[in-house]
PDB file of C-alpha atoms and ligand atoms in Angstrom:
ATOM      1  CA  MET A   1      92.589 103.471 176.531  1.00 89.00           C
ATOM      2  CA  LEU A   2      91.445 102.878 172.470  1.00 92.00           C
ATOM      3  CA  GLU A   3      87.883 105.201 172.853  1.00 94.00           C
ATOM      4  CA  LYS A   4      90.141 108.119 174.104  1.00 95.00           C
ATOM      5  CA  ILE A   5      92.211 107.454 171.292  1.00 96.00           C
ATOM      6  CA  ARG A   6      89.246 107.425 168.475  1.00 96.00           C
ATOM      7  CA  ASN A   7      87.273 110.634 170.618  1.00 96.00           C
ATOM      8  CA  ALA A   8      90.964 113.299 170.426  1.00 96.00           C
ATOM      9  CA  ALA A   9      91.054 111.947 166.479  1.00 97.00           C
ATOM     10  CA  GLN A  10      87.977 112.560 165.405  1.00 96.00           C
ATOM     11  CA  TYR A  11      87.502 115.791 166.402  1.00 97.00           C
ATOM     12  CA  ILE A  12      90.673 115.826 165.348  1.00 97.00           C
ATOM     13  CA  ARG A  13      89.079 114.810 161.862  1.00 96.00           C
ATOM     14  CA  SER A  14      85.726 117.226 162.156  1.00 96.00           C
ATOM     15  CA  ARG A  15      88.640 120.225 162.238  1.00 95.00           C
ATOM     16  CA  VAL A  16      90.093 119.522 159.216  1.00 94.00           C
ATOM     17  CA  ASN A  17      89.999 117.163 155.685  1.00 92.00           C
ATOM     18  CA  PHE A  18      92.771 114.635 156.972  1.00 92.00           C
ATOM     19  CA  ASN A  19      94.392 113.512 154.889  1.00 90.00           C
ATOM     20  CA  SER A  20      98.432 112.740 156.292  1.00 94.00           C
ATOM     21  CA  ARG A  21     100.906 111.061 156.668  1.00 95.00           C
ATOM     22  CA  TYR A  22     103.487 112.569 158.146  1.00 97.00           C
ATOM     23  CA  GLY A  23     103.786 113.637 161.886  1.00 97.00           C
ATOM     24  CA  ILE A  24     105.170 116.088 163.236  1.00 96.00           C
ATOM     25  CA  ILE A  25     107.024 116.175 166.598  1.00 95.00           C
ATOM     26  CA  LEU A  26     107.939 119.788 167.466  1.00 90.00           C
ATOM     27  CA  GLY A  27     110.927 119.576 169.366  1.00 84.00           C
ATOM     28  CA  THR A  28     113.378 122.253 170.669  1.00 77.00           C
ATOM     29  CA  GLY A  29     115.424 123.087 166.299  1.00 67.00           C
ATOM     30  CA  LEU A  30     111.994 122.557 164.649  1.00 75.00           C
ATOM     31  CA  GLY A  31     110.306 125.847 166.360  1.00 77.00           C
ATOM     32  CA  ASN A  32     110.840 127.665 163.329  1.00 82.00           C
ATOM     33  CA  LEU A  33     109.519 124.325 161.139  1.00 87.00           C
ATOM     34  CA  ALA A  34     105.689 125.588 162.338  1.00 88.00           C
ATOM     35  CA  THR A  35     105.743 128.805 160.359  1.00 90.00           C
ATOM     36  CA  LYS A  36     106.624 127.571 157.330  1.00 91.00           C
ATOM     37  CA  ILE A  37     103.401 125.496 157.296  1.00 94.00           C
ATOM     38  CA  THR A  38     100.332 127.350 155.252  1.00 93.00           C
ATOM     39  CA  ASP A  39      97.072 126.852 154.299  1.00 94.00           C
ATOM     40  CA  ARG A  40      97.332 126.074 157.920  1.00 95.00           C
ATOM     41  CA  THR A  41      94.565 124.968 160.365  1.00 96.00           C
ATOM     42  CA  GLU A  42      96.003 125.174 164.005  1.00 95.00           C
ATOM     43  CA  ILE A  43      94.027 123.579 166.849  1.00 95.00           C
ATOM     44  CA  ASP A  44      94.823 124.063 170.309  1.00 91.00           C
ATOM     45  CA  TYR A  45      95.403 120.870 172.446  1.00 92.00           C
ATOM     46  CA  HIS A  46      92.539 122.647 175.126  1.00 89.00           C
ATOM     47  CA  ASP A  47      90.053 121.721 172.779  1.00 91.00           C
ATOM     48  CA  ILE A  48      90.593 118.024 172.176  1.00 93.00           C
ATOM     49  CA  PRO A  49      89.093 115.907 173.657  1.00 93.00           C
ATOM     50  CA  ASP A  50      91.333 113.886 176.900  1.00 89.00           C
ATOM     51  CA  PHE A  51      94.469 115.749 175.178  1.00 90.00           C
ATOM     52  CA  PRO A  52      97.276 117.044 177.675  1.00 86.00           C
ATOM     53  CA  VAL A  53      98.512 119.951 177.796  1.00 79.00           C
ATOM     54  CA  SER A  54     101.599 121.197 177.847  1.00 67.00           C
ATOM     55  CA  THR A  55     103.511 123.900 181.106  1.00 62.00           C
ATOM     56  CA  VAL A  56     107.440 123.787 180.134  1.00 55.00           C
ATOM     57  CA  GLU A  57     109.106 126.538 179.084  1.00 54.00           C
ATOM     58  CA  GLY A  58     109.652 127.395 175.391  1.00 48.00           C
ATOM     59  CA  HIS A  59     106.862 124.714 174.503  1.00 48.00           C
ATOM     60  CA  SER A  60     102.941 125.579 173.330  1.00 56.00           C
ATOM     61  CA  GLY A  61      99.940 123.762 173.083  1.00 88.00           C
ATOM     62  CA  LYS A  62      98.556 123.305 169.253  1.00 92.00           C
ATOM     63  CA  LEU A  63      98.166 121.378 166.533  1.00 95.00           C
ATOM     64  CA  ILE A  64      98.631 122.088 163.406  1.00 95.00           C
ATOM     65  CA  TYR A  65      97.801 120.845 159.954  1.00 97.00           C
ATOM     66  CA  GLY A  66      99.229 122.466 156.787  1.00 96.00           C
ATOM     67  CA  LYS A  67     101.234 121.949 154.124  1.00 95.00           C
ATOM     68  CA  LEU A  68     105.130 121.666 154.739  1.00 94.00           C
ATOM     69  CA  GLY A  69     105.601 122.684 151.079  1.00 92.00           C
ATOM     70  CA  HIS A  70     103.903 120.393 148.392  1.00 93.00           C
ATOM     71  CA  THR A  71     102.884 117.721 151.107  1.00 95.00           C
ATOM     72  CA  GLU A  72     100.530 117.743 153.670  1.00 95.00           C
ATOM     73  CA  VAL A  73     101.700 117.005 157.515  1.00 96.00           C
ATOM     74  CA  LEU A  74     100.732 117.326 160.724  1.00 97.00           C
ATOM     75  CA  ALA A  75     103.165 119.056 163.610  1.00 95.00           C
ATOM     76  CA  MET A  76     103.006 118.680 167.558  1.00 94.00           C
ATOM     77  CA  GLN A  77     104.524 122.091 168.411  1.00 90.00           C
ATOM     78  CA  GLY A  78     104.109 121.744 172.030  1.00 86.00           C
ATOM     79  CA  ARG A  79     105.432 117.710 173.270  1.00 87.00           C
ATOM     80  CA  PHE A  80     104.519 116.010 176.698  1.00 91.00           C
ATOM     81  CA  HIS A  81     107.652 114.925 178.647  1.00 92.00           C
ATOM     82  CA  TYR A  82     108.290 112.536 180.750  1.00 95.00           C
ATOM     83  CA  TYR A  83     110.023 115.002 184.189  1.00 93.00           C
ATOM     84  CA  GLU A  84     106.591 117.614 184.209  1.00 89.00           C
ATOM     85  CA  GLY A  85     105.233 115.028 185.615  1.00 90.00           C
ATOM     86  CA  TYR A  86     102.869 113.026 183.051  1.00 92.00           C
ATOM     87  CA  ASP A  87     102.615 109.387 183.210  1.00 93.00           C
ATOM     88  CA  MET A  88     104.133 107.631 179.711  1.00 96.00           C
ATOM     89  CA  LYS A  89     100.775 106.651 178.445  1.00 95.00           C
ATOM     90  CA  THR A  90     100.689 111.136 177.715  1.00 94.00           C
ATOM     91  CA  VAL A  91     103.782 111.359 176.869  1.00 95.00           C
ATOM     92  CA  THR A  92     103.317 109.046 174.444  1.00 97.00           C
ATOM     93  CA  PHE A  93      99.345 109.483 173.266  1.00 97.00           C
ATOM     94  CA  PRO A  94      99.791 112.399 170.374  1.00 97.00           C
ATOM     95  CA  VAL A  95     101.761 109.685 169.044  1.00 98.00           C
ATOM     96  CA  ARG A  96      98.498 106.829 168.740  1.00 98.00           C
ATOM     97  CA  VAL A  97      96.589 109.354 167.275  1.00 97.00           C
ATOM     98  CA  MET A  98      98.083 110.335 164.754  1.00 98.00           C
ATOM     99  CA  HIS A  99      98.498 106.529 163.726  1.00 98.00           C
ATOM    100  CA  GLU A 100      95.076 106.476 164.023  1.00 97.00           C
ATOM    101  CA  LEU A 101      94.682 108.903 161.933  1.00 97.00           C
ATOM    102  CA  GLY A 102      96.677 107.282 158.934  1.00 97.00           C
ATOM    103  CA  ILE A 103      99.832 109.250 159.621  1.00 98.00           C
ATOM    104  CA  ASP A 104     102.515 105.821 159.434  1.00 97.00           C
ATOM    105  CA  THR A 105     105.584 108.178 159.393  1.00 98.00           C
ATOM    106  CA  LEU A 106     106.975 109.600 162.917  1.00 98.00           C
ATOM    107  CA  PHE A 107     109.399 113.261 162.342  1.00 97.00           C
ATOM    108  CA  VAL A 108     110.944 114.138 165.845  1.00 96.00           C
ATOM    109  CA  SER A 109     112.907 116.434 166.833  1.00 93.00           C
ATOM    110  CA  ASN A 110     114.862 117.188 170.723  1.00 94.00           C
ATOM    111  CA  ALA A 111     117.999 118.763 172.167  1.00 93.00           C
ATOM    112  CA  SER A 112     120.771 116.701 174.038  1.00 95.00           C
ATOM    113  CA  GLY A 113     123.158 116.733 175.684  1.00 96.00           C
ATOM    114  CA  GLY A 114     127.459 115.116 173.004  1.00 97.00           C
ATOM    115  CA  VAL A 115     129.336 112.763 175.248  1.00 97.00           C
ATOM    116  CA  ASN A 116     131.672 111.695 171.470  1.00 97.00           C
ATOM    117  CA  PRO A 117     134.413 113.123 172.135  1.00 95.00           C
ATOM    118  CA  GLU A 118     134.161 113.863 168.101  1.00 95.00           C
ATOM    119  CA  PHE A 119     131.216 115.785 168.023  1.00 96.00           C
ATOM    120  CA  GLU A 120     131.535 119.865 168.604  1.00 93.00           C
ATOM    121  CA  ILE A 121     128.035 122.353 170.144  1.00 92.00           C
ATOM    122  CA  GLY A 122     125.601 123.158 167.157  1.00 92.00           C
ATOM    123  CA  ASP A 123     125.778 119.532 165.297  1.00 94.00           C
ATOM    124  CA  ILE A 124     123.186 118.211 163.800  1.00 95.00           C
ATOM    125  CA  MET A 125     122.972 114.321 164.776  1.00 97.00           C
ATOM    126  CA  ILE A 126     120.507 112.592 162.526  1.00 98.00           C
ATOM    127  CA  ILE A 127     119.517 110.262 165.673  1.00 98.00           C
ATOM    128  CA  THR A 128     120.706 106.138 163.812  1.00 98.00           C
ATOM    129  CA  ASP A 129     119.285 103.943 167.766  1.00 98.00           C
ATOM    130  CA  HIS A 130     118.576 104.690 171.530  1.00 98.00           C
ATOM    131  CA  ILE A 131     119.338 103.720 174.849  1.00 98.00           C
ATOM    132  CA  ASN A 132     116.489 104.303 176.864  1.00 98.00           C
ATOM    133  CA  LEU A 133     116.949 104.899 180.411  1.00 98.00           C
ATOM    134  CA  PHE A 134     113.518 105.549 181.317  1.00 98.00           C
ATOM    135  CA  PRO A 135     111.960 103.875 184.682  1.00 97.00           C
ATOM    136  CA  GLU A 136     109.263 103.894 183.263  1.00 96.00           C
ATOM    137  CA  HIS A 137     108.154 102.103 179.723  1.00 97.00           C
ATOM    138  CA  PRO A 138     105.199 103.463 177.789  1.00 98.00           C
ATOM    139  CA  LEU A 139     104.378 100.415 176.933  1.00 98.00           C
ATOM    140  CA  ARG A 140     103.789  98.848 179.925  1.00 96.00           C
ATOM    141  CA  GLY A 141     101.255  96.794 181.392  1.00 95.00           C
ATOM    142  CA  LYS A 142      97.725  96.345 179.332  1.00 95.00           C
ATOM    143  CA  ASN A 143      98.354  95.210 175.731  1.00 97.00           C
ATOM    144  CA  TYR A 144      96.119  96.418 173.234  1.00 95.00           C
ATOM    145  CA  ASP A 145      96.919  94.148 170.192  1.00 95.00           C
ATOM    146  CA  GLU A 146      94.868  95.974 167.290  1.00 95.00           C
ATOM    147  CA  LEU A 147      97.761  98.321 167.906  1.00 96.00           C
ATOM    148  CA  GLY A 148     100.301  96.235 167.785  1.00 97.00           C
ATOM    149  CA  PRO A 149     102.497  93.289 169.457  1.00 97.00           C
ATOM    150  CA  ARG A 150     102.815  92.556 173.131  1.00 97.00           C
ATOM    151  CA  PHE A 151     106.779  92.181 172.153  1.00 97.00           C
ATOM    152  CA  PRO A 152     107.800  95.025 169.504  1.00 97.00           C
ATOM    153  CA  ASP A 153     110.777  94.629 167.292  1.00 96.00           C
ATOM    154  CA  MET A 154     113.130  97.233 168.047  1.00 97.00           C
ATOM    155  CA  HIS A 155     115.622  96.226 165.888  1.00 96.00           C
ATOM    156  CA  GLU A 156     114.739  99.152 163.482  1.00 97.00           C
ATOM    157  CA  ALA A 157     114.041 102.064 165.774  1.00 97.00           C
ATOM    158  CA  TYR A 158     115.383 104.703 163.007  1.00 98.00           C
ATOM    159  CA  ASP A 159     114.376 104.441 159.388  1.00 98.00           C
ATOM    160  CA  ARG A 160     117.179 103.573 157.613  1.00 98.00           C
ATOM    161  CA  GLY A 161     115.655 104.016 154.649  1.00 97.00           C
ATOM    162  CA  LEU A 162     115.524 107.766 155.558  1.00 97.00           C
ATOM    163  CA  ILE A 163     118.919 108.237 157.697  1.00 98.00           C
ATOM    164  CA  ALA A 164     119.696 107.334 154.411  1.00 98.00           C
ATOM    165  CA  LYS A 165     117.977 109.959 152.073  1.00 97.00           C
ATOM    166  CA  ALA A 166     118.598 112.527 155.222  1.00 97.00           C
ATOM    167  CA  LYS A 167     122.479 112.363 154.710  1.00 97.00           C
ATOM    168  CA  GLU A 168     121.796 112.887 151.014  1.00 96.00           C
ATOM    169  CA  ILE A 169     119.786 115.948 151.517  1.00 96.00           C
ATOM    170  CA  ALA A 170     122.755 117.278 154.350  1.00 95.00           C
ATOM    171  CA  GLN A 171     125.884 115.987 151.532  1.00 95.00           C
ATOM    172  CA  ARG A 172     123.901 117.920 148.610  1.00 95.00           C
ATOM    173  CA  SER A 173     122.697 121.258 151.196  1.00 93.00           C
ATOM    174  CA  GLY A 174     126.431 121.335 153.014  1.00 94.00           C
ATOM    175  CA  ILE A 175     124.720 120.669 155.937  1.00 94.00           C
ATOM    176  CA  ARG A 176     127.248 118.902 158.378  1.00 94.00           C
ATOM    177  CA  VAL A 177     125.464 115.828 160.197  1.00 97.00           C
ATOM    178  CA  VAL A 178     126.896 113.766 162.889  1.00 98.00           C
ATOM    179  CA  GLU A 179     125.296 110.333 163.811  1.00 98.00           C
ATOM    180  CA  GLY A 180     125.113 108.752 166.535  1.00 98.00           C
ATOM    181  CA  VAL A 181     122.515 107.134 169.963  1.00 98.00           C
ATOM    182  CA  TYR A 182     120.255 109.298 171.979  1.00 98.00           C
ATOM    183  CA  VAL A 183     120.747 108.264 175.485  1.00 98.00           C
ATOM    184  CA  GLY A 184     117.768 108.869 176.797  1.00 98.00           C
ATOM    185  CA  THR A 185     116.636 110.004 180.684  1.00 98.00           C
ATOM    186  CA  GLN A 186     113.558 111.243 183.011  1.00 96.00           C
ATOM    187  CA  GLY A 187     115.924 115.052 184.020  1.00 92.00           C
ATOM    188  CA  PRO A 188     115.158 117.596 184.367  1.00 95.00           C
ATOM    189  CA  THR A 189     118.864 117.507 185.392  1.00 96.00           C
ATOM    190  CA  PHE A 190     121.752 117.111 182.775  1.00 95.00           C
ATOM    191  CA  GLU A 191     123.852 115.320 184.156  1.00 95.00           C
ATOM    192  CA  THR A 192     126.516 115.184 186.453  1.00 95.00           C
ATOM    193  CA  PRO A 193     130.348 114.722 184.542  1.00 94.00           C
ATOM    194  CA  ALA A 194     131.077 110.755 186.108  1.00 95.00           C
ATOM    195  CA  GLU A 195     127.076 110.532 184.699  1.00 96.00           C
ATOM    196  CA  TYR A 196     128.265 111.831 181.362  1.00 96.00           C
ATOM    197  CA  LYS A 197     131.088 109.585 181.129  1.00 96.00           C
ATOM    198  CA  TYR A 198     128.783 106.345 181.425  1.00 97.00           C
ATOM    199  CA  PHE A 199     126.576 107.354 179.763  1.00 97.00           C
ATOM    200  CA  ARG A 200     129.281 107.437 176.723  1.00 97.00           C
ATOM    201  CA  ILE A 201     130.860 104.782 178.180  1.00 97.00           C
ATOM    202  CA  ILE A 202     127.467 102.281 177.513  1.00 98.00           C
ATOM    203  CA  GLY A 203     127.128 102.902 174.226  1.00 98.00           C
ATOM    204  CA  GLY A 204     125.769 106.320 173.599  1.00 98.00           C
ATOM    205  CA  ASP A 205     126.375 109.614 171.317  1.00 98.00           C
ATOM    206  CA  ALA A 206     124.138 112.113 173.220  1.00 98.00           C
ATOM    207  CA  VAL A 207     121.980 112.507 176.135  1.00 98.00           C
ATOM    208  CA  GLY A 208     118.796 113.880 176.557  1.00 97.00           C
ATOM    209  CA  MET A 209     115.237 114.066 178.290  1.00 96.00           C
ATOM    210  CA  SER A 210     112.576 113.115 175.221  1.00 96.00           C
ATOM    211  CA  THR A 211     112.372 111.089 172.112  1.00 97.00           C
ATOM    212  CA  VAL A 212     112.248 107.567 173.132  1.00 98.00           C
ATOM    213  CA  PRO A 213     108.499 107.191 174.606  1.00 98.00           C
ATOM    214  CA  GLU A 214     107.405 108.349 171.542  1.00 98.00           C
ATOM    215  CA  VAL A 215     109.863 106.265 168.958  1.00 98.00           C
ATOM    216  CA  ILE A 216     109.024 103.328 171.334  1.00 98.00           C
ATOM    217  CA  VAL A 217     105.063 104.241 170.475  1.00 98.00           C
ATOM    218  CA  ALA A 218     105.571 104.895 166.864  1.00 98.00           C
ATOM    219  CA  GLN A 219     107.567 101.381 166.900  1.00 98.00           C
ATOM    220  CA  HIS A 220     104.757  99.582 168.943  1.00 98.00           C
ATOM    221  CA  MET A 221     102.394 100.345 166.460  1.00 98.00           C
ATOM    222  CA  GLY A 222     104.466  99.423 162.859  1.00 97.00           C
ATOM    223  CA  MET A 223     105.446 103.363 162.586  1.00 98.00           C
ATOM    224  CA  LYS A 224     108.876 104.816 160.588  1.00 98.00           C
ATOM    225  CA  VAL A 225     110.335 106.803 162.491  1.00 98.00           C
ATOM    226  CA  PHE A 226     113.290 109.587 161.846  1.00 98.00           C
ATOM    227  CA  GLY A 227     115.115 111.315 164.100  1.00 97.00           C
ATOM    228  CA  LEU A 228     117.341 115.134 164.550  1.00 96.00           C
ATOM    229  CA  SER A 229     118.791 116.280 167.731  1.00 95.00           C
ATOM    230  CA  ILE A 230     120.857 119.291 168.054  1.00 94.00           C
ATOM    231  CA  ILE A 231     124.109 119.659 170.248  1.00 94.00           C
ATOM    232  CA  THR A 232     123.150 121.274 172.522  1.00 93.00           C
ATOM    233  CA  ASP A 233     126.030 121.174 175.432  1.00 93.00           C
ATOM    234  CA  LEU A 234     129.684 118.847 175.637  1.00 94.00           C
ATOM    235  CA  GLY A 235     129.589 116.324 178.315  1.00 92.00           C
ATOM    236  CA  VAL A 236     132.809 115.382 177.388  1.00 90.00           C
ATOM    237  CA  GLU A 237     135.916 115.905 179.867  1.00 86.00           C
ATOM    238  CA  GLU A 238     137.001 119.351 179.498  1.00 79.00           C
ATOM    239  CA  LYS A 239     135.066 120.756 177.967  1.00 79.00           C
ATOM    240  CA  ILE A 240     132.092 120.416 180.482  1.00 78.00           C
ATOM    241  CA  VAL A 241     130.947 123.569 180.951  1.00 77.00           C
ATOM    242  CA  GLU A 242     127.379 124.263 182.898  1.00 80.00           C
ATOM    243  CA  VAL A 243     124.489 123.741 181.258  1.00 82.00           C
ATOM    244  CA  SER A 244     121.815 126.228 181.128  1.00 85.00           C
ATOM    245  CA  HIS A 245     117.828 125.918 179.675  1.00 85.00           C
ATOM    246  CA  GLU A 246     118.254 129.288 177.849  1.00 84.00           C
ATOM    247  CA  GLU A 247     121.095 127.888 176.315  1.00 83.00           C
ATOM    248  CA  VAL A 248     120.353 124.784 175.296  1.00 83.00           C
ATOM    249  CA  GLN A 249     116.986 126.907 173.154  1.00 83.00           C
ATOM    250  CA  LYS A 250     119.334 129.812 172.113  1.00 83.00           C
ATOM    251  CA  ILE A 251     121.405 126.708 170.105  1.00 82.00           C
ATOM    252  CA  GLY A 252     118.296 124.840 169.342  1.00 80.00           C
ATOM    253  CA  ASN A 253     117.520 128.753 167.866  1.00 81.00           C
ATOM    254  CA  GLU A 254     120.684 129.062 166.156  1.00 81.00           C
ATOM    255  CA  ARG A 255     120.693 125.565 164.049  1.00 84.00           C
ATOM    256  CA  GLN A 256     116.646 125.528 162.862  1.00 87.00           C
ATOM    257  CA  PRO A 257     116.926 126.855 159.545  1.00 88.00           C
ATOM    258  CA  LEU A 258     119.148 123.649 159.459  1.00 91.00           C
ATOM    259  CA  MET A 259     117.375 120.664 160.316  1.00 90.00           C
ATOM    260  CA  THR A 260     114.251 122.291 158.922  1.00 91.00           C
ATOM    261  CA  HIS A 261     115.388 122.037 155.792  1.00 92.00           C
ATOM    262  CA  ILE A 262     116.253 118.489 156.348  1.00 95.00           C
ATOM    263  CA  ILE A 263     113.198 117.554 157.857  1.00 94.00           C
ATOM    264  CA  THR A 264     111.267 119.708 154.332  1.00 94.00           C
ATOM    265  CA  GLU A 265     113.209 118.231 151.796  1.00 95.00           C
ATOM    266  CA  LEU A 266     113.075 113.956 153.063  1.00 95.00           C
ATOM    267  CA  ILE A 267     109.114 114.628 153.188  1.00 95.00           C
ATOM    268  CA  ASN A 268     109.066 116.080 149.533  1.00 95.00           C
ATOM    269  CA  SER A 269     111.279 113.825 148.324  1.00 87.00           C
TER     270      SER A 269
HETATM  271  N1  LIG B 301     121.470 116.418 179.090  1.00 52.82           N
HETATM  272  C1  LIG B 301     120.141 115.973 178.939  1.00 52.82           C
HETATM  273  N2  LIG B 301     119.511 116.300 178.359  1.00 52.82           N
HETATM  274  C2  LIG B 301     119.839 117.862 177.470  1.00 52.82           C
HETATM  275  C3  LIG B 301     121.054 117.532 177.399  1.00 52.82           C
HETATM  276  C4  LIG B 301     121.703 117.564 178.286  1.00 52.82           C
HETATM  277  O1  LIG B 301     123.348 117.886 178.351  1.00 52.82           O
HETATM  278  N3  LIG B 301     121.408 118.923 176.101  1.00 52.82           N
HETATM  279  C5  LIG B 301     120.097 118.514 176.114  1.00 52.82           C
HETATM  280  N4  LIG B 301     119.545 118.200 175.960  1.00 52.82           N
END
């Protein structure tokens, strides 16, 4: 695995003069952030040795290196979901490569179903913590001590300093944000009413099908993480309606500029 990580990183370095501390996984809600990156180089996943290639609708597969504001970033357009059939080592491989390139802060975004009754559709949730309900753990198997410890601490999986700054930015910019715990589950089904209720009872505020594996691997390597989730539907009794991928994408697209604004300000502050 170490060699694969190094090969991929070396290829990226051969394409760009790499000098960034910030990695961004462009999930739902951050697609348009990619269009704000200037002085850019795009690298297709296809061209990177050992890099997986994504399949799901609404996600393409390339790395974009360039400037967001005046800061260099590496953005991943198209992430790998467990429900697509990738194993967890593959889902999290890009985060390993980012770390190898010198990235120490990871920004993630996703779409989720709100289970907190105070939430509204379209809310932007700052992820303060998560509950991992994926059936496979990304760190299962041999531990590579060069990458991180066998038993990583998870007491601050989402960086409190970045959360505080993001709240300031949102307030200053008049953007309503909520905070909460993201429950990561495998999908690809959306939840039954009983499952939404269960996620609320165990301490969740929103549920989605991504992010948790990448965050665990980032933590393993000592990276700081900041995450935003866009509430695209509500798993709250009496408010549950049919959910579709299209609806999730639509709400995500509508709220994109606000998410992009928060992340851009955070990176440039
Ligand atoms: N459940 C799981 N994943 C999701 C949801 C949901 O309700 N909405 C968007 N992604």
